[in-house]
mmCIF file of C-alpha atoms in Angstrom:
data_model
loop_
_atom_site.group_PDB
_atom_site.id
_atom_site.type_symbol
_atom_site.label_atom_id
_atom_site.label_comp_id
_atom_site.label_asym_id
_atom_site.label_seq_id
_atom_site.Cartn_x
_atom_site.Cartn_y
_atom_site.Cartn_z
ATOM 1 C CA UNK Q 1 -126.731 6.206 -72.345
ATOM 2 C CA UNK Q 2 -123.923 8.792 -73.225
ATOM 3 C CA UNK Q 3 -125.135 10.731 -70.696
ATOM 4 C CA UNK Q 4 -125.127 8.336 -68.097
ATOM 5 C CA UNK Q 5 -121.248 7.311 -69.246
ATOM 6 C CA UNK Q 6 -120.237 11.012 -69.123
ATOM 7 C CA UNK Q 7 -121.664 11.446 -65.560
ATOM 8 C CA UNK Q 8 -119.237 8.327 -64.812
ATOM 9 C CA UNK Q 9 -116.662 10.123 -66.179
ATOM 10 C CA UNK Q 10 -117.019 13.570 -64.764
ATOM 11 C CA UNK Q 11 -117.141 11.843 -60.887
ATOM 12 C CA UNK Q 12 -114.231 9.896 -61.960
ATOM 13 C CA UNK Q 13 -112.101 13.152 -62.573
ATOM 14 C CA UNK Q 14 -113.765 14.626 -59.427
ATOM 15 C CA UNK Q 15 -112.262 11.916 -56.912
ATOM 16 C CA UNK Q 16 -108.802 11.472 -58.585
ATOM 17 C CA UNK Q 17 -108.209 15.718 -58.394
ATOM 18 C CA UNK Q 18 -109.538 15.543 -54.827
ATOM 19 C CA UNK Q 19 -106.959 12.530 -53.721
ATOM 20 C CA UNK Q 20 -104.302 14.143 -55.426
ATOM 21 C CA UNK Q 21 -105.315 17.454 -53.243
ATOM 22 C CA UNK Q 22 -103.645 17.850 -49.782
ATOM 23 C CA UNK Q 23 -100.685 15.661 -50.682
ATOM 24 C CA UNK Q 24 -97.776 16.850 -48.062
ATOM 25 C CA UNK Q 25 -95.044 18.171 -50.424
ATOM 26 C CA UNK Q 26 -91.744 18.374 -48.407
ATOM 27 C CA UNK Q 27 -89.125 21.454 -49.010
ATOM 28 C CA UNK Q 28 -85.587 21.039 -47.852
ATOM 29 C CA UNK Q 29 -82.965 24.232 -48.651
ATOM 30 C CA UNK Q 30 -79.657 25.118 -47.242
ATOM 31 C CA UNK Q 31 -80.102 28.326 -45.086
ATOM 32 C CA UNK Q 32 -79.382 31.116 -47.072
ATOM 33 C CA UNK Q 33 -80.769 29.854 -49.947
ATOM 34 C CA UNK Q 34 -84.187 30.703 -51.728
ATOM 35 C CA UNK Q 35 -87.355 28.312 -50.871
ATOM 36 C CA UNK Q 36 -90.724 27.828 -53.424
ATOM 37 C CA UNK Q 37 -93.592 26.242 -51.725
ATOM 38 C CA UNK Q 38 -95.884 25.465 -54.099
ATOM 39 C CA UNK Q 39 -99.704 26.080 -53.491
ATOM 40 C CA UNK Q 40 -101.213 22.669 -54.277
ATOM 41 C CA UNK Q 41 -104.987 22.727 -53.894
ATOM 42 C CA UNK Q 42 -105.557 25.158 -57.172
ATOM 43 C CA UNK Q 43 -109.060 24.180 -58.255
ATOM 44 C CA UNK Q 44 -109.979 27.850 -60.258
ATOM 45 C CA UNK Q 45 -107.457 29.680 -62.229
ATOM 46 C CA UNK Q 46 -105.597 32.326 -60.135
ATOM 47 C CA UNK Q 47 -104.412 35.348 -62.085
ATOM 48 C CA UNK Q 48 -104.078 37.267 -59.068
ATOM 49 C CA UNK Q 49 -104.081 34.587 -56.654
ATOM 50 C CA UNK Q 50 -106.624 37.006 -54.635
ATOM 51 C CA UNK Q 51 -108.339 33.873 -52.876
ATOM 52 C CA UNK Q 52 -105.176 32.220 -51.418
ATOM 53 C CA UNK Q 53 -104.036 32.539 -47.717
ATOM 54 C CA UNK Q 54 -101.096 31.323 -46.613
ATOM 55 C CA UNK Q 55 -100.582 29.959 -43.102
ATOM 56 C CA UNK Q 56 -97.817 29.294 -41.548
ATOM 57 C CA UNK Q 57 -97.007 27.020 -37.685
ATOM 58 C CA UNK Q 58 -94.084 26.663 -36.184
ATOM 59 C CA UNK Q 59 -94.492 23.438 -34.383
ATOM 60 C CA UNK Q 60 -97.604 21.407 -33.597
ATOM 61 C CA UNK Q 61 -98.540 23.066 -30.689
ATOM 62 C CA UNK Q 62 -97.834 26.930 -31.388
ATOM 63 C CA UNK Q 63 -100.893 29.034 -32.675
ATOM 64 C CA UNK Q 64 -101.123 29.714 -36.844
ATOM 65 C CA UNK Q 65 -100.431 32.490 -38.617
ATOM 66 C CA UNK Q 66 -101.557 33.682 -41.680
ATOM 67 C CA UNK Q 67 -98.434 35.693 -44.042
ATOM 68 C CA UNK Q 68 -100.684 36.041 -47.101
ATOM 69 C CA UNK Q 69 -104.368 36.800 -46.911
ATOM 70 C CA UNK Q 70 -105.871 36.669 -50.210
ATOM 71 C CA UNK Q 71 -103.280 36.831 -52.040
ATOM 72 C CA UNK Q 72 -101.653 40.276 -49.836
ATOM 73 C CA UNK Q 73 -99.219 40.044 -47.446
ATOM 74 C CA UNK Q 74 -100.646 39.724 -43.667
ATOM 75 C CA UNK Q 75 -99.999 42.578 -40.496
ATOM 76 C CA UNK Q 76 -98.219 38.997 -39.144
ATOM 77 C CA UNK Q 77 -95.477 39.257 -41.742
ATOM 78 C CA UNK Q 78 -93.748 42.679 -41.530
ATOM 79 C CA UNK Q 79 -90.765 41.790 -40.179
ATOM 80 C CA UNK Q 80 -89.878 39.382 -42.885
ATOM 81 C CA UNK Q 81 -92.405 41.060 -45.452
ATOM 82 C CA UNK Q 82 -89.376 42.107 -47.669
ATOM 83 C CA UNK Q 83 -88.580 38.212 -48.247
ATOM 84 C CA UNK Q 84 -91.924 36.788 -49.378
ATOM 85 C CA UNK Q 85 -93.605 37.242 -52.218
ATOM 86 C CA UNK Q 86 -96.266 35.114 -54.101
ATOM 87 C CA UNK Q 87 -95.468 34.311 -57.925
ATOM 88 C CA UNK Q 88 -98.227 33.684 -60.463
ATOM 89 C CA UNK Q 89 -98.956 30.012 -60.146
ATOM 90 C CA UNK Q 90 -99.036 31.353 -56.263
ATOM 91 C CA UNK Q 91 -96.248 30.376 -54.856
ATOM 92 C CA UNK Q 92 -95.246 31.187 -51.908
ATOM 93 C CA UNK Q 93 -91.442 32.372 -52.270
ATOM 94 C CA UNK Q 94 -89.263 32.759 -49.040
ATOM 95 C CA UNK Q 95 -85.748 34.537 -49.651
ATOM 96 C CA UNK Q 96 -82.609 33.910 -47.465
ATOM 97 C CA UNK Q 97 -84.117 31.195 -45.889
ATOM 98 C CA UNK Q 98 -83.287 30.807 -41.684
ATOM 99 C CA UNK Q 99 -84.152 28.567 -38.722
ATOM 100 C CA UNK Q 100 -86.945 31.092 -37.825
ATOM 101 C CA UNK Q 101 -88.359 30.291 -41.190
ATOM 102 C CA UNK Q 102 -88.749 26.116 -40.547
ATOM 103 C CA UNK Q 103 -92.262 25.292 -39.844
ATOM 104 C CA UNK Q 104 -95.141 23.775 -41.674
ATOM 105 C CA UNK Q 105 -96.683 26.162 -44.523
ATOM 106 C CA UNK Q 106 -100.268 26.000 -45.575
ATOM 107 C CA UNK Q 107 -101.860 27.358 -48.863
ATOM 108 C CA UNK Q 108 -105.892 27.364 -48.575
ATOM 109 C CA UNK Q 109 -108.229 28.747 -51.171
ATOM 110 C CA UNK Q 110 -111.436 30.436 -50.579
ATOM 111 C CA UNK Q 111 -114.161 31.357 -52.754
ATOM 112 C CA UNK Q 112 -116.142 35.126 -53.678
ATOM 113 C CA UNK Q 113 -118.262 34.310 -50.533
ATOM 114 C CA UNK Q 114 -115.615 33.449 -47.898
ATOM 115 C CA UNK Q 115 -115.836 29.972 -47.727
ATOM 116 C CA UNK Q 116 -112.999 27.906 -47.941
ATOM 117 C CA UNK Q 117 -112.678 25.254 -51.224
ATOM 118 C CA UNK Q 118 -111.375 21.954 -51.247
ATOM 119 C CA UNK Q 119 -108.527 20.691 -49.089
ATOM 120 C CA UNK Q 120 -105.656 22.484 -47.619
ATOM 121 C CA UNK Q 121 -102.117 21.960 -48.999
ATOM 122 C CA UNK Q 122 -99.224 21.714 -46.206
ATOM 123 C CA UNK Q 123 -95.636 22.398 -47.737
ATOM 124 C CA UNK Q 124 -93.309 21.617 -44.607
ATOM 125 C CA UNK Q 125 -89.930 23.809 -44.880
ATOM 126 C CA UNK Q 126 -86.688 22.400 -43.888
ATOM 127 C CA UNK Q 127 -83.262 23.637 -43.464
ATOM 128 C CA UNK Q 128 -80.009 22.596 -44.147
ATOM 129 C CA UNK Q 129 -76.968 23.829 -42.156
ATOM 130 C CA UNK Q 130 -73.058 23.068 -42.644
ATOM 131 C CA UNK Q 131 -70.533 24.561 -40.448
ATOM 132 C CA UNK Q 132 -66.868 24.521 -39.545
ATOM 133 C CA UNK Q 133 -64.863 24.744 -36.534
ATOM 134 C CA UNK Q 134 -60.481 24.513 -36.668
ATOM 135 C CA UNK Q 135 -58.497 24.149 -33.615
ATOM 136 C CA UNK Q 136 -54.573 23.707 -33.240
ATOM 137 C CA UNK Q 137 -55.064 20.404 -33.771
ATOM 138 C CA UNK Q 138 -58.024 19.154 -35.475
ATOM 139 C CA UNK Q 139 -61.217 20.331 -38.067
ATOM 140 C CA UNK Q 140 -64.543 19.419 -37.588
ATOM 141 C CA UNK Q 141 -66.942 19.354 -39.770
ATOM 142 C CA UNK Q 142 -70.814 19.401 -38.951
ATOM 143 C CA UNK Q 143 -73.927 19.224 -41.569
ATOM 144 C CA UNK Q 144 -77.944 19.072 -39.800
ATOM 145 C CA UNK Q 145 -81.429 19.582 -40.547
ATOM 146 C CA UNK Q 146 -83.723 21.473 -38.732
ATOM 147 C CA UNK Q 147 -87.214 20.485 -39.400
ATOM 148 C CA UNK Q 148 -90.968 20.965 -38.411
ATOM 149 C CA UNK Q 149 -92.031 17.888 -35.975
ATOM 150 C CA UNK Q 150 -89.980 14.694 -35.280
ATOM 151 C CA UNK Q 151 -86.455 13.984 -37.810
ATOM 152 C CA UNK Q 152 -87.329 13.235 -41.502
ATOM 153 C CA UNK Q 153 -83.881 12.727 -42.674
ATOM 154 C CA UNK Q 154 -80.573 10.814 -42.506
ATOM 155 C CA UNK Q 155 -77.677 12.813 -42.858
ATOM 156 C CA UNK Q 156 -73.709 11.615 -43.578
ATOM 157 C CA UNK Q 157 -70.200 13.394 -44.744
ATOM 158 C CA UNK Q 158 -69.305 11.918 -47.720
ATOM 159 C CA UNK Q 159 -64.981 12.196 -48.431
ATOM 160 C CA UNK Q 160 -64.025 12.548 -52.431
ATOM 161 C CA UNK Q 161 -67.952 11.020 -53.203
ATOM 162 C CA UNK Q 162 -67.440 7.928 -51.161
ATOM 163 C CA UNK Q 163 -68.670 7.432 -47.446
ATOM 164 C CA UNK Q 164 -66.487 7.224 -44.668
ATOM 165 C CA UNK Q 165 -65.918 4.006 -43.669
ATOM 166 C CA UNK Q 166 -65.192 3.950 -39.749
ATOM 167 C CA UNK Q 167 -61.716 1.778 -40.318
ATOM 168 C CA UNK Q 168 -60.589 5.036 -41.759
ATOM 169 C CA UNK Q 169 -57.388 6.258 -39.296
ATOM 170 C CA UNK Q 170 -57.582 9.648 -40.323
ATOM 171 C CA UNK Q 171 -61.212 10.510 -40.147
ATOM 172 C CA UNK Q 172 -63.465 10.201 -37.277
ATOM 173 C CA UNK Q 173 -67.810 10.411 -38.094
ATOM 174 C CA UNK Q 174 -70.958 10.198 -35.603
ATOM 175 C CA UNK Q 175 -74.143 10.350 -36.993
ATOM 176 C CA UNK Q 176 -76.948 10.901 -35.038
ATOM 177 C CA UNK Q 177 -80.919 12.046 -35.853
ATOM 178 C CA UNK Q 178 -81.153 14.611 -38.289
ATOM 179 C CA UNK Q 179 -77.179 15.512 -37.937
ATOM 180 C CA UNK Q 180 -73.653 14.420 -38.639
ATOM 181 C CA UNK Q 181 -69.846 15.610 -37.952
ATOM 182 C CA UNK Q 182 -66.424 14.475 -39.544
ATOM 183 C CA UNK Q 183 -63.296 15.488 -38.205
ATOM 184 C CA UNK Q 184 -59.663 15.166 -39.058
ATOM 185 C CA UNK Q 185 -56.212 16.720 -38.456
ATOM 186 C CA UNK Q 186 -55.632 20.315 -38.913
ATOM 187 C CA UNK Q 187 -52.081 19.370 -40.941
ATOM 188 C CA UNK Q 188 -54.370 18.105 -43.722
ATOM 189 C CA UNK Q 189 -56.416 21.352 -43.665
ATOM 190 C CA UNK Q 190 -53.456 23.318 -44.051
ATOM 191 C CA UNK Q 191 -50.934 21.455 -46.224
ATOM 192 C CA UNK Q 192 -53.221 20.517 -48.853
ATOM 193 C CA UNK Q 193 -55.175 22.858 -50.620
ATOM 194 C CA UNK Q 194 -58.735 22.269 -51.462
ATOM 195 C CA UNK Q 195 -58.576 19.948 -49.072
ATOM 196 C CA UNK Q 196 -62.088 20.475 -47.888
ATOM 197 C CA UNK Q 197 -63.844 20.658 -51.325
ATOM 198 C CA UNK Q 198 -63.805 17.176 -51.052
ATOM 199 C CA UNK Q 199 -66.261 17.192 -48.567
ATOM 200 C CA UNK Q 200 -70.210 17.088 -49.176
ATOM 201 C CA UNK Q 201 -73.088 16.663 -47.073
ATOM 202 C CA UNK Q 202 -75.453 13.958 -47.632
ATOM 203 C CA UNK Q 203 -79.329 14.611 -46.611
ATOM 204 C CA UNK Q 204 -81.192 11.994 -47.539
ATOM 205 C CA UNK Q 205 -85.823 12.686 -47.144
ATOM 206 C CA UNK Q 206 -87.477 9.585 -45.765
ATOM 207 C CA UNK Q 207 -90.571 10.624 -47.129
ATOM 208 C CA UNK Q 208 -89.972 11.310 -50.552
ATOM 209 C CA UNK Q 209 -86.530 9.743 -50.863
ATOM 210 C CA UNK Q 210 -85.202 12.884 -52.525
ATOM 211 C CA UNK Q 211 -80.973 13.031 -51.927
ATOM 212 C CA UNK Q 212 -79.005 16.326 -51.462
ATOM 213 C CA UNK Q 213 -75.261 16.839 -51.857
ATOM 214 C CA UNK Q 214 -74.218 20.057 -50.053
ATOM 215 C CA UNK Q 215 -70.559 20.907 -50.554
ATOM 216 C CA UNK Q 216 -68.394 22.302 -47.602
ATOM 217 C CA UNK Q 217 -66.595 24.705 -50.206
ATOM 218 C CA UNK Q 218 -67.519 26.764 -52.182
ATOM 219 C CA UNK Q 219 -70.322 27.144 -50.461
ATOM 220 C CA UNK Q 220 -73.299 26.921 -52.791
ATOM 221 C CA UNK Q 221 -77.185 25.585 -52.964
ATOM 222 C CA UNK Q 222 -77.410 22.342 -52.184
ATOM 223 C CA UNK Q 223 -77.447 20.070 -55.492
ATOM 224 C CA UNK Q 224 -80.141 17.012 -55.782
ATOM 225 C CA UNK Q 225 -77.928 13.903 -56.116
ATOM 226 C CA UNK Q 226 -77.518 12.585 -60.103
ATOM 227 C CA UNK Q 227 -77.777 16.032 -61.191
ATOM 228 C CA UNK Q 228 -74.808 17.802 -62.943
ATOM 229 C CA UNK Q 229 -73.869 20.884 -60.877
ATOM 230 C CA UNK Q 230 -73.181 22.765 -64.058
ATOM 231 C CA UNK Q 231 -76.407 22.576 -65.843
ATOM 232 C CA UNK Q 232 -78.269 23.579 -62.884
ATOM 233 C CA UNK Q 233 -79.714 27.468 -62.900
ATOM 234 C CA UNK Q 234 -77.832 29.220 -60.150
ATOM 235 C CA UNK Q 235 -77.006 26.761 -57.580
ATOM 236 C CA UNK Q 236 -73.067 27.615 -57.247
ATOM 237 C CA UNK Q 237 -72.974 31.551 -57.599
ATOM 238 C CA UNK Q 238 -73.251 32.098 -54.187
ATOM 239 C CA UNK Q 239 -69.536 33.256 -53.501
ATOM 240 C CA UNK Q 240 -69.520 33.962 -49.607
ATOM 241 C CA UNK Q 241 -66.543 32.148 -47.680
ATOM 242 C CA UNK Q 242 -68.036 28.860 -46.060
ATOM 243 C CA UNK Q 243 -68.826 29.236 -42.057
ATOM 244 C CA UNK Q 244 -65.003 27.990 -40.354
ATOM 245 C CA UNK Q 245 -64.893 29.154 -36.361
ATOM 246 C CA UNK Q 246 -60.857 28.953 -35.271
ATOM 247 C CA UNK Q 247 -59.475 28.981 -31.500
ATOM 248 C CA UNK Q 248 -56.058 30.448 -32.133
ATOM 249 C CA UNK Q 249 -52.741 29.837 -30.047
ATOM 250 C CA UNK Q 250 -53.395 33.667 -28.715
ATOM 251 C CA UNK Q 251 -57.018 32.438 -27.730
ATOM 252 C CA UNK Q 252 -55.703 29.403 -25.756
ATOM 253 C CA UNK Q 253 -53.355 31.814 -24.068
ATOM 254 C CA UNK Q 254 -55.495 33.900 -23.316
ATOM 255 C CA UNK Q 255 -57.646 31.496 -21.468
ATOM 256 C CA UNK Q 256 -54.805 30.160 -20.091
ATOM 257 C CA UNK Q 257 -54.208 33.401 -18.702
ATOM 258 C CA UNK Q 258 -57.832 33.748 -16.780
ATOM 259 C CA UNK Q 259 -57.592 30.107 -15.511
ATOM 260 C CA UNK Q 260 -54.540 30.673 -13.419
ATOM 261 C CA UNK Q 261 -55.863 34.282 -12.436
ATOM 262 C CA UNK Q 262 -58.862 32.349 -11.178
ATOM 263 C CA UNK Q 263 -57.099 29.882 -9.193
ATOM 264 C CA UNK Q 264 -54.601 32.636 -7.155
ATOM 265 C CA UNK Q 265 -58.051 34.327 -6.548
ATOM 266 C CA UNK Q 266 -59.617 30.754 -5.217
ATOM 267 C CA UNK Q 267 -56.453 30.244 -3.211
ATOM 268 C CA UNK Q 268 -56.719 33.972 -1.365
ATOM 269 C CA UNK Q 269 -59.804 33.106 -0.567
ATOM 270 C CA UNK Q 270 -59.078 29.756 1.174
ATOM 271 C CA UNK Q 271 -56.516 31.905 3.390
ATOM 272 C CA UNK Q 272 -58.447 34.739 3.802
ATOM 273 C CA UNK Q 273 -61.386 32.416 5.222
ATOM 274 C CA UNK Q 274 -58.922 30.289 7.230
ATOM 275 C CA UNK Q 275 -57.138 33.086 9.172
ATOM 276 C CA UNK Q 276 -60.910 34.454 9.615
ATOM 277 C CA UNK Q 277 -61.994 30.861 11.590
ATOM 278 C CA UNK Q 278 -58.448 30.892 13.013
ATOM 279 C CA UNK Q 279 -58.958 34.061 14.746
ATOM 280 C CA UNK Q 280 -62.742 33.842 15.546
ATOM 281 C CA UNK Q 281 -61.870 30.221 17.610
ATOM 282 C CA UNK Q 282 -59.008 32.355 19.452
ATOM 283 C CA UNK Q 283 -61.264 34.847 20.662
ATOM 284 C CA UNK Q 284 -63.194 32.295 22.787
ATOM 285 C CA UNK Q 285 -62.038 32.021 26.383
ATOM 286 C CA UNK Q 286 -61.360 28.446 27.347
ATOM 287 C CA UNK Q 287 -62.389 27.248 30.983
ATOM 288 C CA UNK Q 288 -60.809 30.200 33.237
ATOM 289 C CA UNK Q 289 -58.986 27.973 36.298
ATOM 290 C CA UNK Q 290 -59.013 30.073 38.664
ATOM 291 C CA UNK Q 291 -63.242 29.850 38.534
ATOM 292 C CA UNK Q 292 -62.373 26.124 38.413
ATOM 293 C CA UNK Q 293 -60.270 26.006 42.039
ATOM 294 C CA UNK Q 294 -62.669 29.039 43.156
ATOM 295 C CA UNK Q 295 -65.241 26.520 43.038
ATOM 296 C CA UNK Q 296 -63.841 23.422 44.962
ATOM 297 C CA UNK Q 297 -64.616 24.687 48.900
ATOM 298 C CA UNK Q 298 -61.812 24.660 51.136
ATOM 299 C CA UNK Q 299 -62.107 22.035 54.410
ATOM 300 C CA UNK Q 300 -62.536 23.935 57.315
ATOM 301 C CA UNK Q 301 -59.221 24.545 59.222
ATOM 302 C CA UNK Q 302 -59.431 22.821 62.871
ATOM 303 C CA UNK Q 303 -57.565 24.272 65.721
ATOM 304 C CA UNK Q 304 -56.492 22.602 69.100
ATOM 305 C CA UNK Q 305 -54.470 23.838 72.121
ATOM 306 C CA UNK Q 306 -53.918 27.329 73.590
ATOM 307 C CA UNK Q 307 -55.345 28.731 70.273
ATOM 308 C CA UNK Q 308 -58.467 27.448 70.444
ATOM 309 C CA UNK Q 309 -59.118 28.668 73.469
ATOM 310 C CA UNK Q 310 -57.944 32.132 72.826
ATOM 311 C CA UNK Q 311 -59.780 32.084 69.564
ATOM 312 C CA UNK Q 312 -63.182 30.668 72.010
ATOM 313 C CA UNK Q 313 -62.357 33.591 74.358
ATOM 314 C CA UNK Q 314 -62.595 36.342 71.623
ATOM 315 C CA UNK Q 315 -65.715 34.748 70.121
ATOM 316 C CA UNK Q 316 -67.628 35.025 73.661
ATOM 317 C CA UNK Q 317 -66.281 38.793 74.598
ATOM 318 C CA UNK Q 318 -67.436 39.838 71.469
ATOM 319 C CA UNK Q 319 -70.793 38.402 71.877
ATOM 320 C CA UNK Q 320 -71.440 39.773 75.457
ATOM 321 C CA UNK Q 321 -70.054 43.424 73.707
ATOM 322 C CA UNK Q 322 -73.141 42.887 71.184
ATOM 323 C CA UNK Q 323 -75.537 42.310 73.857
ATOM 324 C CA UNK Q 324 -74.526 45.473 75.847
ATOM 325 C CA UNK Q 325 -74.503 48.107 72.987
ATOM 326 C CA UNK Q 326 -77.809 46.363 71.850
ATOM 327 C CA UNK Q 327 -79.520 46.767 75.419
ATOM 328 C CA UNK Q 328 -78.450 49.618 75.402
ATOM 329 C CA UNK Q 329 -79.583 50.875 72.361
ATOM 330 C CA UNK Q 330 -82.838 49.571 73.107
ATOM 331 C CA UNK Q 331 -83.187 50.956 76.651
ATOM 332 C CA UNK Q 332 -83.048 54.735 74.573
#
């Protein structure tokens, strides 16, 4: 009877570990920033983690790849070979995380024979980008997510920890899937310092509900949301100015410059190509009227009187001259 209850047991154990296998974990870093994808199918201890393969797609519909083949790093992976790496509880570790790097990750174990054990484990990468861009007159402000497949998040700036209402004067937000900007004047940029430390990103996971505050400045790992940023291991001693793009008064100038070159150039043209059609119409000949009166026949010119007869007389001694010199000719 023991036995029998220990059998019950054992299956018991079976099923739960195999429905907790295959659960889709969900990975969301700022780019830059270090990723761990854990390897969540681990049914035999792994010292050297020689029976895991890692395999990584870019979307649904591009063709796998494998970056770790039993537990060594793939032919596929030398361009980025020098930023993975496998820890003991294999792990798949990605350094300096980029968009090239978002895709769906897969750790499957095999056993001494080759053939594959329990269920695969998909880790699906995300990434987390904040940039800047200051003109003469205003700052904007934009935080998105790439990720593999259709949007998982919501994303929204959040000013001095409080969301931005939209009856705020001074601030202007859109939100759309996966992406949100803020902007504001460039005075407040400039005349008060630290201004944009009071900025943070908000990236909110659908799927696991996990929040993220990203800061604008310093720029730093991305914090989960509750957690104190100073008893967190590493996440602000990144150092590196945030991203800002400016269009300076020389740039507008500049451009200035090239828009009214282009438009004396467009209005040469125009001339050039009218004087062209001017002078090819000229060269065409209009209706010549001399061909024109040339072409009406003049009424024959009636004669009476002396004239006529004189004329009459010439007609008929020339005629009786023909016929001579042409009897003549014949009679030779």
């Amino acid at each position: 009877m023991s036995g029998f209850t220990w059998i019950h047991i054992s299956l018991f154990l079976v099923t739960l570990l195999y429905l907790t296998e295959g659960k889709d974990v969900y990975v969301t870093v700022r780019d830059g920033d270090q990723a761990s994808l854990p390897c969540g199918n681990m049914i035999n201890d792994q010292e050297k983690c020689d029976s895991i393969t890692w395999i990584y797609s870019v979307s649904q519909n591009s063709t796998s790849v494998e970056l770790i083949t039993l537990g060594q790093t793939s032919e596929n992976a030398k361009l980025k070979s020098d930023r993975l790496s496998v820890t003991t509880n294999c792990s798949l570790v990605i350094k300096k995380v980029t968009s090239e790097d978002v895709g769906r990750y897969t750790c499957r174990q095999f056993d001494e024979s080759g053939q594959r054990q329990g269920q695969d484990a998909p880790v699906y990468l995300s990434l987390i980008t904040v940039i800047g861009h200051k003109s003469s007159k205003t700052v904007m402000l934009s935080c998105f997510v790439q990720t593999y497949g259709d949007c998982r998040h919501t994303v929204r700036w959040l000013h001095q920890d409080n969301d931005v209402g939209k009856d705020h004067k001074d601030m202007r937000t859109s939100q759309s899937d996966c992406s949100a900007t803020i902007s504001f004047k460039t005075s407040y940029y400039e005349e008060k310092p630290g201004y944009l430390a009071s900025f943070k990103c908000e990236v909110t996971n659908k799927n696991d509900g996990e929040v993220q505050l990203c800061n604008f400045t310093p720029l730093s790992s991305c914090r989960k949301a509750g957690v104190n940023p100073s008893k967190t291991s590493g996440e602000l001693k990144t150092t590196t100015s945030p991203t800002i793009t400016s269009t300076t008064q020389e740039d507008c100038s500049f451009l200035n410059y090239v828009m009214l070159v282009m438009r004396v150039v467009e209005l040469l043209l125009i001339t050039v190509i009218t004087v062209v059609i001017i002078r090819a119409r000229g060269n065409k000949r209009p209706p010549d009227a001399i061909i024109v009166l040339n072409s009406v026949k003049s009424p024959p010119v009636t004669r009476s009187g002396p004239e006529a007869n004189q004329v009459q007389d010439e007609v008929t001694v020339n005629y009786e001259n023909l016929r001579s010199t042409f009897a003549s000719v014949k009679l030779h």
